[in-house]
Short mmCIF file of C-alpha atoms and ligand atoms in Angstrom, two decimals:
data_model
loop_
_atom_site.label_atom_id
_atom_site.label_comp_id
_atom_site.label_asym_id
_atom_site.label_seq_id
_atom_site.Cartn_x
_atom_site.Cartn_y
_atom_site.Cartn_z
CA MET A 157 -221.26 -58.86 134.23
CA SER A 158 -222.97 -55.83 134.35
CA ARG A 159 -225.50 -54.95 132.93
CA SER A 160 -225.88 -51.24 130.44
CA PRO A 161 -228.05 -48.98 132.75
CA ARG A 162 -231.72 -48.47 131.58
CA ARG A 163 -233.36 -46.74 134.58
CA ALA A 164 -230.43 -44.67 136.89
CA ALA A 165 -230.51 -42.34 139.19
CA VAL A 166 -227.61 -40.37 140.35
CA VAL A 167 -226.72 -39.92 144.01
CA GLY A 168 -224.90 -36.61 145.24
CA LEU A 169 -225.22 -33.55 142.54
CA GLY A 170 -222.95 -31.21 142.76
CA SER A 171 -220.17 -30.30 140.48
CA ARG A 172 -219.03 -33.89 139.35
CA ALA A 173 -222.74 -35.38 139.42
CA THR A 174 -223.37 -33.20 136.55
CA MET A 175 -221.53 -35.28 133.85
CA TRP A 176 -222.99 -37.75 135.27
CA ALA A 177 -226.68 -37.17 134.99
CA GLU A 178 -226.21 -35.50 131.23
CA GLY A 179 -224.95 -38.66 130.09
CA LEU A 180 -227.46 -40.43 131.79
CA ALA A 181 -230.12 -37.86 130.42
CA ASP A 182 -228.81 -37.56 126.98
CA GLY A 183 -229.07 -41.56 126.43
CA GLY A 184 -232.49 -41.34 128.54
CA ARG A 185 -231.76 -43.47 130.72
CA LEU A 186 -232.03 -41.29 134.03
CA VAL A 187 -235.00 -41.80 136.01
CA ALA A 188 -234.19 -40.07 139.93
CA PHE A 189 -231.66 -38.08 141.90
CA CYS A 190 -230.80 -38.11 146.04
CA ASP A 191 -229.08 -35.74 147.61
CA GLU A 192 -229.43 -34.70 151.57
CA ASN A 193 -229.71 -30.41 149.94
CA ARG A 194 -232.61 -30.34 147.90
CA HIS A 195 -231.19 -26.99 146.80
CA ARG A 196 -228.37 -28.56 145.09
CA MET A 197 -230.53 -30.70 143.54
CA ARG A 198 -233.69 -28.38 142.09
CA VAL A 199 -230.13 -26.32 140.55
CA GLN A 200 -229.74 -30.08 138.90
CA GLU A 201 -232.64 -30.70 137.73
CA GLN A 202 -233.46 -27.32 136.59
CA TRP A 203 -230.24 -27.20 134.84
CA LEU A 204 -231.45 -30.39 133.22
CA ARG A 205 -234.93 -29.68 132.77
CA GLU A 206 -232.94 -26.78 130.17
CA SER A 207 -231.14 -29.25 128.04
CA HIS A 208 -233.55 -32.02 128.64
CA PRO A 209 -236.91 -30.48 128.58
CA GLY A 210 -238.94 -33.98 128.08
CA LEU A 211 -237.49 -34.67 131.35
CA GLU A 212 -238.79 -36.74 133.73
CA LEU A 213 -237.14 -37.26 136.80
CA THR A 214 -238.60 -37.66 140.74
CA CYS A 215 -236.02 -35.70 143.17
CA TRP A 216 -234.83 -38.56 146.68
CA GLN A 217 -233.73 -38.19 150.21
CA PRO A 218 -230.76 -40.35 151.01
CA HIS A 219 -233.07 -42.46 153.63
CA GLU A 220 -235.70 -42.89 150.50
CA LEU A 221 -233.34 -44.21 148.71
CA LEU A 222 -234.57 -47.30 148.81
CA ASP A 223 -238.20 -46.26 148.09
CA MET A 224 -236.65 -44.49 145.62
CA ILE A 225 -234.84 -47.83 143.47
CA VAL A 226 -238.42 -48.39 144.40
CA ARG A 227 -240.62 -46.90 142.77
CA GLU A 228 -238.59 -46.17 140.29
CA GLN A 229 -237.90 -49.23 139.32
CA VAL A 230 -233.78 -48.38 139.46
CA ASP A 231 -230.77 -50.80 137.66
CA THR A 232 -227.61 -48.63 138.02
CA VAL A 233 -227.28 -45.76 140.76
CA VAL A 234 -224.38 -43.76 139.90
CA VAL A 235 -222.85 -42.58 143.71
CA CYS A 236 -220.67 -39.08 143.61
CA THR A 237 -221.14 -38.55 147.21
CA PRO A 238 -218.23 -37.09 149.09
CA ASP A 239 -215.89 -40.17 149.75
CA HIS A 240 -216.54 -41.36 153.48
CA THR A 241 -220.27 -41.24 152.74
CA HIS A 242 -220.26 -43.97 149.00
CA GLU A 243 -219.90 -47.35 151.25
CA ALA A 244 -223.32 -46.93 153.00
CA PHE A 245 -224.83 -46.30 148.84
CA VAL A 246 -223.22 -48.57 147.08
CA VAL A 247 -223.64 -51.29 150.19
CA GLN A 248 -227.85 -50.37 150.31
CA ALA A 249 -228.13 -50.33 146.16
CA VAL A 250 -226.61 -53.45 145.99
CA GLU A 251 -228.80 -55.53 147.99
CA ALA A 252 -231.32 -53.98 146.20
CA GLY A 253 -230.56 -55.53 143.64
CA CYS A 254 -228.81 -52.71 141.75
CA ASP A 255 -225.90 -52.24 139.61
CA VAL A 256 -223.27 -49.43 140.64
CA ILE A 257 -220.88 -47.30 139.35
CA VAL A 258 -219.16 -45.37 142.36
CA GLU A 259 -216.94 -41.94 141.91
CA LYS A 260 -213.48 -42.82 142.87
CA PRO A 261 -212.41 -43.28 145.27
CA LEU A 262 -213.81 -46.78 146.12
CA THR A 263 -214.24 -45.93 149.78
CA ILE A 264 -212.02 -44.51 152.25
CA THR A 265 -211.36 -46.78 154.68
CA GLU A 266 -210.70 -50.99 155.64
CA ASP A 267 -213.24 -51.35 157.49
CA ALA A 268 -215.55 -49.86 154.59
CA CYS A 269 -213.46 -51.99 151.86
CA ARG A 270 -214.60 -55.14 153.45
CA SER A 271 -218.27 -54.07 154.01
CA ILE A 272 -218.75 -53.32 150.22
CA VAL A 273 -216.20 -57.09 149.51
CA GLU A 274 -219.22 -58.32 151.50
CA ALA A 275 -222.19 -56.96 149.53
CA GLN A 276 -220.97 -57.82 146.47
CA ARG A 277 -220.54 -60.90 146.91
CA ARG A 278 -223.87 -61.75 149.30
CA THR A 279 -225.57 -60.20 145.93
CA GLY A 280 -223.28 -60.94 142.79
CA ARG A 281 -223.88 -57.54 141.84
CA SER A 282 -221.93 -55.17 139.75
CA ILE A 283 -219.91 -52.46 141.40
CA ARG A 284 -218.18 -50.36 138.87
CA VAL A 285 -215.10 -47.45 139.48
CA ALA A 286 -214.86 -44.65 137.89
CA PHE A 287 -210.93 -43.91 137.15
CA ASN A 288 -211.28 -41.89 134.24
CA TYR A 289 -207.85 -42.01 134.17
CA ARG A 290 -207.20 -45.55 132.24
CA TYR A 291 -209.21 -44.22 129.85
CA ASN A 292 -207.36 -41.21 128.93
CA PRO A 293 -204.97 -42.38 125.60
CA VAL A 294 -201.65 -41.61 126.28
CA HIS A 295 -202.49 -43.63 129.71
CA GLU A 296 -203.68 -46.96 127.22
CA GLN A 297 -200.61 -46.20 124.80
CA VAL A 298 -198.51 -46.75 128.00
CA ARG A 299 -200.01 -50.29 128.87
CA ASP A 300 -199.96 -51.26 125.42
CA LEU A 301 -195.97 -50.46 125.23
CA ILE A 302 -195.29 -52.25 128.30
CA ALA A 303 -197.90 -55.11 127.74
CA ASP A 304 -195.74 -55.91 124.42
CA GLY A 305 -192.86 -55.89 126.00
CA ALA A 306 -191.61 -52.23 124.90
CA ILE A 307 -189.00 -52.10 128.15
CA GLY A 308 -188.95 -55.92 128.56
CA GLU A 309 -190.49 -56.24 132.54
CA VAL A 310 -190.28 -53.66 134.53
CA GLY A 311 -188.29 -53.16 137.93
CA SER A 312 -188.84 -50.10 139.05
CA VAL A 313 -191.54 -47.10 138.43
CA HIS A 314 -190.68 -43.46 139.53
CA PHE A 315 -194.15 -41.47 139.85
CA GLU A 316 -194.38 -37.77 140.47
CA TRP A 317 -197.44 -35.95 140.57
CA ALA A 318 -197.96 -31.88 140.68
CA LEU A 319 -200.68 -30.35 142.26
CA ASP A 320 -200.82 -26.57 141.33
CA LEU A 321 -202.12 -24.20 143.35
CA HIS A 322 -204.80 -23.13 141.50
CA HIS A 323 -205.50 -27.09 141.90
CA GLY A 324 -204.43 -28.02 144.53
CA ALA A 325 -205.53 -25.47 146.74
CA ASP A 326 -209.14 -26.01 145.96
CA TYR A 327 -208.36 -29.71 147.83
CA PHE A 328 -208.25 -27.20 151.41
CA ARG A 329 -211.65 -25.40 150.99
CA ARG A 330 -213.79 -28.62 150.72
CA TRP A 331 -214.86 -31.22 152.84
CA HIS A 332 -211.44 -32.76 151.62
CA ARG A 333 -209.34 -30.87 153.83
CA ASP A 334 -211.57 -33.30 156.71
CA LYS A 335 -209.76 -36.62 156.56
CA ALA A 336 -212.04 -38.06 157.69
CA SER A 337 -214.06 -37.26 154.46
CA SER A 338 -211.84 -38.18 152.37
CA GLY A 339 -209.48 -39.95 153.52
CA GLY A 340 -206.84 -37.40 152.70
CA LEU A 341 -204.87 -36.29 149.15
CA LEU A 342 -203.57 -40.56 149.00
CA VAL A 343 -206.56 -42.07 149.29
CA HIS A 344 -208.78 -39.13 147.42
CA LYS A 345 -206.69 -38.50 145.13
CA SER A 346 -203.53 -41.17 144.55
CA SER A 347 -205.88 -43.64 144.40
CA HIS A 348 -207.03 -42.60 140.65
CA HIS A 349 -202.01 -42.86 139.95
CA PHE A 350 -201.95 -46.06 142.21
CA ASP A 351 -204.73 -47.59 139.97
CA LEU A 352 -203.08 -47.06 137.40
CA VAL A 353 -199.69 -48.50 138.05
CA SER A 354 -201.48 -51.28 139.10
CA TRP A 355 -203.57 -51.37 135.74
CA TRP A 356 -199.99 -50.37 133.93
CA LEU A 357 -198.06 -52.96 135.87
CA GLY A 358 -200.48 -55.90 136.34
CA ALA A 359 -199.41 -55.94 140.16
CA SER A 360 -200.70 -55.84 143.31
CA PRO A 361 -198.93 -53.43 146.14
CA GLU A 362 -197.40 -56.01 148.68
CA ARG A 363 -196.17 -53.67 151.09
CA VAL A 364 -196.52 -49.25 151.66
CA PHE A 365 -194.38 -47.44 153.02
CA ALA A 366 -195.33 -43.37 153.54
CA GLU A 367 -194.27 -39.43 155.20
CA GLY A 368 -196.39 -36.66 154.82
CA ARG A 369 -197.15 -33.84 156.26
CA LEU A 370 -198.64 -29.98 156.27
CA PHE A 371 -196.30 -28.11 154.49
CA TYR A 372 -197.26 -24.92 152.97
CA TYR A 373 -201.62 -24.68 153.30
CA GLY A 374 -202.78 -24.47 156.86
CA ALA A 375 -200.71 -23.15 159.79
CA ALA A 376 -197.55 -22.76 158.31
CA GLY A 377 -198.62 -21.12 155.58
CA ALA A 378 -199.96 -18.59 158.31
CA GLU A 379 -197.07 -18.85 159.76
CA ARG A 380 -195.02 -17.91 156.64
CA GLY A 381 -197.54 -14.71 155.97
CA LEU A 382 -198.61 -16.41 153.37
CA ASP A 383 -202.66 -16.07 155.03
CA HIS A 384 -205.05 -12.84 154.96
CA GLY A 385 -208.02 -14.21 156.67
CA ASP A 386 -211.38 -15.57 155.73
CA LEU A 387 -212.92 -13.43 152.34
CA ARG A 388 -216.21 -13.34 154.12
CA GLU A 389 -215.07 -11.96 157.67
CA ARG A 390 -212.03 -9.67 156.32
CA ARG A 391 -212.92 -5.81 155.87
CA ASP A 392 -210.63 -5.04 153.39
CA ALA A 393 -211.81 -4.89 149.14
CA GLY A 394 -210.23 -7.22 146.58
CA LEU A 395 -209.42 -10.20 146.33
CA LYS A 396 -206.19 -11.95 147.78
CA PRO A 397 -204.90 -15.11 146.49
CA PHE A 398 -206.71 -18.12 147.36
CA ASP A 399 -209.56 -16.38 147.70
CA LEU A 400 -212.15 -18.10 146.37
CA ASP A 401 -215.12 -16.16 145.55
CA LEU A 402 -217.97 -17.90 145.33
CA SER A 403 -220.83 -14.60 143.78
CA ALA A 404 -218.77 -14.23 140.95
CA SER A 405 -219.59 -17.46 139.56
CA ASP A 406 -223.20 -17.80 138.60
CA ARG A 407 -223.11 -22.16 138.50
CA LEU A 408 -220.55 -21.91 141.81
CA ARG A 409 -223.06 -19.04 142.95
CA ALA A 410 -226.19 -21.29 142.60
CA LEU A 411 -224.77 -24.95 143.56
CA TYR A 412 -222.69 -24.13 147.13
CA LEU A 413 -223.27 -21.21 148.28
CA GLU A 414 -227.16 -20.46 148.24
CA ALA A 415 -227.38 -24.02 149.21
CA GLU A 416 -225.39 -23.31 151.99
CA GLY A 417 -228.62 -22.95 154.32
CA GLU A 418 -229.78 -26.92 154.06
CA GLN A 419 -226.12 -28.43 155.87
CA GLY A 420 -224.37 -24.77 156.22
CA TYR A 421 -221.10 -26.72 154.31
CA ARG A 422 -219.00 -23.90 152.70
CA ARG A 423 -217.25 -24.76 149.25
CA ASP A 424 -215.12 -21.77 150.22
CA ARG A 425 -212.95 -22.14 153.20
CA ASN A 426 -209.99 -20.28 153.83
CA VAL A 427 -207.02 -22.89 153.00
CA PHE A 428 -204.56 -21.18 155.67
CA GLY A 429 -207.41 -21.42 158.73
CA PRO A 430 -208.02 -24.57 161.19
CA GLY A 431 -209.38 -27.96 161.02
CA ILE A 432 -207.03 -29.00 157.70
CA THR A 433 -206.12 -32.92 158.62
CA ILE A 434 -205.01 -33.75 155.94
CA GLU A 435 -201.36 -33.55 153.75
CA ASP A 436 -200.82 -31.26 151.40
CA ASP A 437 -196.50 -33.75 150.67
CA MET A 438 -196.60 -37.28 150.86
CA ALA A 439 -193.52 -39.41 149.36
CA VAL A 440 -195.06 -42.94 148.71
CA LEU A 441 -192.33 -46.11 148.88
CA VAL A 442 -194.59 -49.42 147.47
CA ARG A 443 -193.13 -52.87 146.54
CA TYR A 444 -195.70 -54.54 144.12
CA ASP A 445 -196.04 -58.51 143.83
CA THR A 446 -194.07 -58.30 140.92
CA GLY A 447 -191.75 -57.11 142.70
CA ALA A 448 -191.86 -53.93 141.01
CA THR A 449 -191.47 -50.45 143.18
CA MET A 450 -192.51 -47.93 143.14
CA THR A 451 -192.02 -43.78 144.61
CA TYR A 452 -194.38 -42.04 144.63
CA HIS A 453 -194.49 -38.65 145.37
CA LEU A 454 -197.48 -35.96 145.43
CA THR A 455 -197.17 -32.34 146.08
CA ALA A 456 -199.66 -29.74 146.26
CA TYR A 457 -198.86 -26.50 146.25
CA SER A 458 -197.35 -26.39 142.93
CA PRO A 459 -196.42 -23.32 140.84
CA TRP A 460 -196.25 -25.77 138.06
CA GLU A 461 -199.71 -28.95 137.21
CA GLY A 462 -198.96 -31.92 135.48
CA TYR A 463 -197.15 -35.57 136.54
CA ARG A 464 -194.23 -37.55 135.66
CA VAL A 465 -193.56 -40.99 135.32
CA THR A 466 -190.95 -43.35 134.97
CA PHE A 467 -190.57 -47.03 133.93
CA ASN A 468 -187.45 -48.84 134.30
CA GLY A 469 -187.42 -52.23 132.51
CA SER A 470 -184.93 -55.01 131.62
CA GLN A 471 -184.79 -53.91 127.86
CA GLY A 472 -185.09 -50.58 128.63
CA ARG A 473 -186.96 -47.17 130.12
CA LEU A 474 -189.99 -45.92 129.35
CA GLU A 475 -190.90 -41.65 130.19
CA LEU A 476 -194.60 -39.94 130.37
CA GLU A 477 -194.28 -36.21 130.84
CA VAL A 478 -198.18 -34.55 131.35
CA GLU A 479 -198.56 -31.25 131.61
CA GLU A 480 -202.62 -30.97 132.93
CA SER A 481 -204.14 -27.43 133.62
CA ALA A 482 -205.77 -26.39 136.34
CA TRP A 483 -209.57 -25.86 136.13
CA ALA A 484 -210.33 -24.54 139.28
CA ALA A 485 -210.09 -20.87 140.03
CA PRO A 486 -209.28 -18.87 143.42
CA GLN A 487 -210.22 -16.12 142.42
CA ALA A 488 -213.50 -14.41 140.54
CA GLY A 489 -211.58 -13.91 136.97
CA ALA A 490 -210.99 -15.36 133.82
CA MET A 491 -211.55 -18.65 135.12
CA ALA A 492 -212.78 -18.88 137.89
CA GLY A 493 -216.16 -20.69 138.33
CA THR A 494 -214.62 -23.25 135.60
CA ILE A 495 -214.35 -26.30 138.11
CA ALA A 496 -217.37 -27.69 136.11
CA GLY A 497 -219.12 -27.70 132.74
CA ALA A 498 -215.80 -26.17 130.81
CA GLU A 499 -213.75 -27.84 128.49
CA PRO A 500 -210.32 -27.12 130.23
CA PRO A 501 -207.06 -26.84 127.68
CA THR A 502 -205.71 -30.23 126.33
CA PRO A 503 -202.91 -31.29 128.58
CA ARG A 504 -199.49 -32.21 126.70
CA ALA A 505 -198.67 -35.02 127.01
CA ARG A 506 -194.51 -36.12 126.10
CA LEU A 507 -193.68 -39.57 125.61
CA VAL A 508 -189.64 -41.27 125.41
CA HIS A 509 -189.18 -44.86 125.13
CA ARG A 510 -185.23 -45.42 125.52
CA PRO A 511 -184.29 -48.64 124.44
CA MET A 512 -180.70 -50.63 126.11
CA TRP A 513 -177.77 -49.51 123.19
CA ARG A 514 -180.22 -47.73 120.90
CA GLU A 515 -181.26 -44.18 121.11
CA PRO A 516 -184.01 -43.05 121.96
CA VAL A 517 -187.29 -42.94 120.61
CA GLU A 518 -190.57 -39.88 120.88
CA VAL A 519 -193.66 -41.61 120.09
CA ALA A 520 -196.27 -40.17 118.96
CA ALA A 521 -198.84 -39.33 122.32
CA ARG A 522 -201.79 -40.49 121.10
CA PRO A 523 -204.24 -38.01 121.64
CA GLY A 524 -207.24 -36.66 124.34
CA VAL A 525 -209.39 -34.05 124.68
CA GLY A 526 -211.68 -32.66 126.73
CA ALA A 527 -211.83 -32.93 130.92
CA HIS A 528 -208.74 -35.37 132.33
CA GLY A 529 -207.20 -35.83 128.89
CA GLY A 530 -210.08 -37.37 126.87
CA GLY A 531 -210.73 -39.65 130.07
CA ASP A 532 -213.50 -38.72 130.81
CA ALA A 533 -215.53 -38.72 127.94
CA ARG A 534 -214.66 -41.84 126.70
CA MET A 535 -215.11 -43.40 130.30
CA MET A 536 -218.99 -42.26 130.03
CA ALA A 537 -219.27 -43.66 126.69
CA GLU A 538 -217.83 -46.69 127.97
CA LEU A 539 -219.66 -46.98 131.57
CA LEU A 540 -223.01 -46.10 130.21
CA GLN A 541 -223.32 -48.35 127.18
CA ALA A 542 -221.09 -51.11 128.04
CA THR A 543 -222.40 -54.60 128.98
CA ASP A 544 -219.16 -56.18 129.30
CA GLU A 545 -216.86 -54.76 131.88
CA ALA A 546 -214.51 -57.61 131.20
CA ASP A 547 -212.83 -55.03 128.64
CA GLY A 548 -209.87 -54.55 130.24
CA ARG A 549 -210.09 -50.44 131.28
CA SER A 550 -213.25 -50.68 133.37
CA ALA A 551 -212.33 -50.62 137.06
CA THR A 552 -214.31 -53.38 139.03
CA PHE A 553 -214.39 -53.40 142.31
CA VAL A 554 -211.73 -55.38 142.79
CA ASP A 555 -209.56 -52.30 141.68
CA GLY A 556 -211.41 -49.96 143.35
CA VAL A 557 -210.29 -51.61 146.83
CA ARG A 558 -206.43 -52.89 145.16
CA ALA A 559 -205.93 -48.41 144.77
CA ALA A 560 -208.07 -46.92 148.55
CA MET A 561 -206.00 -49.69 150.42
CA THR A 562 -202.55 -48.69 148.87
CA GLY A 563 -203.57 -44.80 149.81
CA ILE A 564 -204.88 -46.41 153.01
CA ALA A 565 -202.74 -48.36 154.32
CA ALA A 566 -199.80 -45.05 153.18
CA ASN A 567 -202.50 -43.53 155.94
CA HIS A 568 -201.73 -45.70 158.05
CA SER A 569 -197.37 -45.91 157.48
CA ILE A 570 -198.23 -42.27 158.31
CA ALA A 571 -199.62 -42.33 161.64
CA THR A 572 -197.13 -45.83 162.72
CA GLN A 573 -193.50 -44.94 160.59
CA LEU A 574 -193.74 -48.41 160.09
CA PRO A 575 -194.22 -50.60 156.84
CA VAL A 576 -197.54 -51.62 156.19
CA PRO A 577 -198.23 -55.48 154.57
CA VAL A 578 -201.62 -54.75 152.39
CA GLY A 579 -200.80 -57.94 150.26
CA ALA A 580 -201.96 -60.00 152.96
CA VAL A 581 -205.06 -58.04 153.37
CA LEU A 582 -205.57 -57.90 150.77
CA ARG A 583 -205.26 -61.22 149.34
CA GLU A 584 -208.01 -61.47 152.08
CA LEU A 585 -210.13 -58.80 150.93
CA THR A 586 -210.26 -59.26 146.61
CA GLY A 587 -209.16 -63.54 146.99
CA SER A 588 -206.64 -62.75 144.57
CA ALA A 589 -203.98 -64.68 144.03
CA THR A 590 -200.52 -62.84 143.71
CA HIS A 591 -196.58 -64.31 142.36
CA THR A 592 -194.74 -62.34 145.10
CA ARG A 593 -191.34 -62.72 144.45
CA GLY A 594 -188.79 -62.38 147.71
CA ASN A 595 -189.90 -62.54 151.65
CA PRO A 596 -191.61 -59.77 152.87
CA THR A 597 -190.21 -58.11 155.35
CA PRO A 598 -192.82 -57.97 159.02
CA GLY A 599 -194.72 -55.08 159.10
CA PRO A 600 -197.56 -54.09 161.47
CA GLU A 601 -201.20 -55.87 161.41
CA LEU A 602 -202.94 -53.62 158.86
CA VAL A 603 -205.68 -51.52 161.59
CA HIS A 604 -208.88 -50.38 161.22
CA ALA A 605 -207.92 -47.48 159.80
CA ARG A 606 -209.80 -44.12 160.44
CA GLY A 607 -209.08 -40.54 158.72
CA GLY A 608 -208.42 -38.16 161.15
CA LYS A 609 -207.22 -40.07 163.81
CA GLU A 610 -204.27 -41.56 162.74
CA ARG A 611 -202.66 -38.53 162.26
CA PRO A 612 -199.69 -38.25 165.00
N1 NAD B 848 -213.08 -39.10 138.89
C1 NAD B 848 -212.83 -37.71 139.25
O1 NAD B 848 -211.94 -37.04 138.08
C2 NAD B 848 -213.80 -36.80 140.09
C3 NAD B 848 -213.73 -35.18 139.67
C4 NAD B 848 -214.00 -34.98 141.09
C5 NAD B 848 -215.37 -35.13 141.72
N2 NAD B 848 -214.72 -36.64 141.61
C6 NAD B 848 -215.85 -37.07 143.36
O2 NAD B 848 -217.64 -36.98 143.02
C7 NAD B 848 -217.37 -37.10 144.61
C8 NAD B 848 -218.01 -35.90 144.61
O3 NAD B 848 -217.40 -34.93 144.36
P1 NAD B 848 -218.20 -33.20 144.36
O4 NAD B 848 -216.55 -33.37 143.69
O5 NAD B 848 -218.59 -33.45 142.98
O6 NAD B 848 -218.13 -33.29 145.41
P2 NAD B 848 -219.86 -31.44 146.64
O7 NAD B 848 -218.90 -31.60 147.36
O8 NAD B 848 -219.53 -31.17 145.05
O9 NAD B 848 -221.04 -33.14 145.77
C9 NAD B 848 -221.25 -33.69 146.77
C10 NAD B 848 -222.68 -33.65 146.19
O10 NAD B 848 -223.18 -34.78 147.55
C11 NAD B 848 -223.81 -34.31 148.50
N3 NAD B 848 -224.38 -35.24 149.40
C12 NAD B 848 -223.10 -35.03 151.32
N4 NAD B 848 -223.61 -36.45 151.55
C13 NAD B 848 -224.64 -36.88 151.60
C14 NAD B 848 -225.45 -37.73 151.96
N5 NAD B 848 -224.72 -38.45 153.18
N6 NAD B 848 -226.40 -38.46 151.52
C15 NAD B 848 -226.55 -37.90 150.04
N7 NAD B 848 -225.96 -36.59 149.06
C16 NAD B 848 -224.95 -36.44 150.23
C17 NAD B 848 -223.95 -33.12 148.40
O11 NAD B 848 -225.02 -32.38 149.11
C18 NAD B 848 -223.42 -32.51 147.03
O12 NAD B 848 -224.62 -31.93 146.60
C19 NAD B 848 -216.79 -37.16 145.45
O13 NAD B 848 -216.45 -38.52 144.90
C20 NAD B 848 -215.32 -36.85 143.94
O14 NAD B 848 -214.14 -37.78 144.51
C21 NAD B 848 -214.40 -37.62 140.59
#
């Protein structure tokens, strides 16, 4: 049982934190900020004070986290730092008696999953993962249709997710480009998708096989002649495709360019430059404990942004196609700086039910308004106000472990070129019962996969 936050702190005051800080401040529940970058934290604080003039808020450094919790009587910590740092903050916060809301992915390694599970067991505190896609109305509709038996038992899922040249490229400029920081897109991004499939099917992954490579960005793109060099080092004027001019957006300039002095972190690295250790094209095959399989593909260099997911069932087929809009623009111009704080256009969704032996029916997709198909607003309302997580929708740490471990296993499979029997690890970690059908093929033990070291 989670408590409704009354005195909350946000750790990590970058782009994503804005939504949490505003939501908590609106409800008068925000008491503290914590970030290693004082400049960025101050900028977020100033912005928030403009919209919430009476706000009382203190700012802290990461090593002061426990002091902050005690002195500010914090009951809930919202973790919005880069993915590889989540574990430390989640564990410290629950050990100090707080509940936690953590941005996805829960974490990026098997060791870190284990440490979070152990801390939760020791403390009994609530750890919820902000899987906002669960709150997209059309995703709930899919879950309801499957649960109501519209297509019978699900035999397989075919899931393709395409990130376009705006959104996809942005992962190759930021800390996400380093696998040791983000776990790669199979953990950082796909954990959303793996969580959705587990949630839609009521299933847990049993075995994972994956292939992946850096196909478009990095050296490969440079060899194709796409690389115009680093914008900051180039002598010729004018923006080229894939350049991000941080100075062209008030928001990006204040949050990132003017904050570089402290840690030297650059948010605008050349997407074709050196140092990228993540993949941009990934194929995954998952077998679930229900017996269902999933073929999954993520590409980060598409001219179109959206996803298609098809469920093949014993009594029919369900097809969902959603066109999403990029809201991270590479160049100065109309869309620059819309990475946070702006309303992206509403995605277009098409949901088709094809029963066996009957005419297909286009089902009116439940509309969602705002970021992530309306998921963000609904998630905030629920996570910040609900007192009970047993609503079947908010994601617990077990869901977080399941989604993260699917991606971690996929990374391990890419590195070893072998299938990974992740079900055994998940049973050990989460203690959840499974209902496996058939005989799992023996595979390698899932070792403690660590970021960039595991790439071949
Ligand atoms: N659910 C979603 O749709 C969604 C969307 C965007 C980001 N996210 C998640 O939110 C988190 C933050 O992403 P972002 O885009 O805001 O990143 P960001 O780089 O904009 O912000 C990260 C912040 O954390 C701070 N930080 C870094 N290391 C720290 C440390 N050790 N201690 C304290 N502070 C530290 C940085 O200074 C920065 O202010 C990530 O986990 C990301 O996966 C989720």
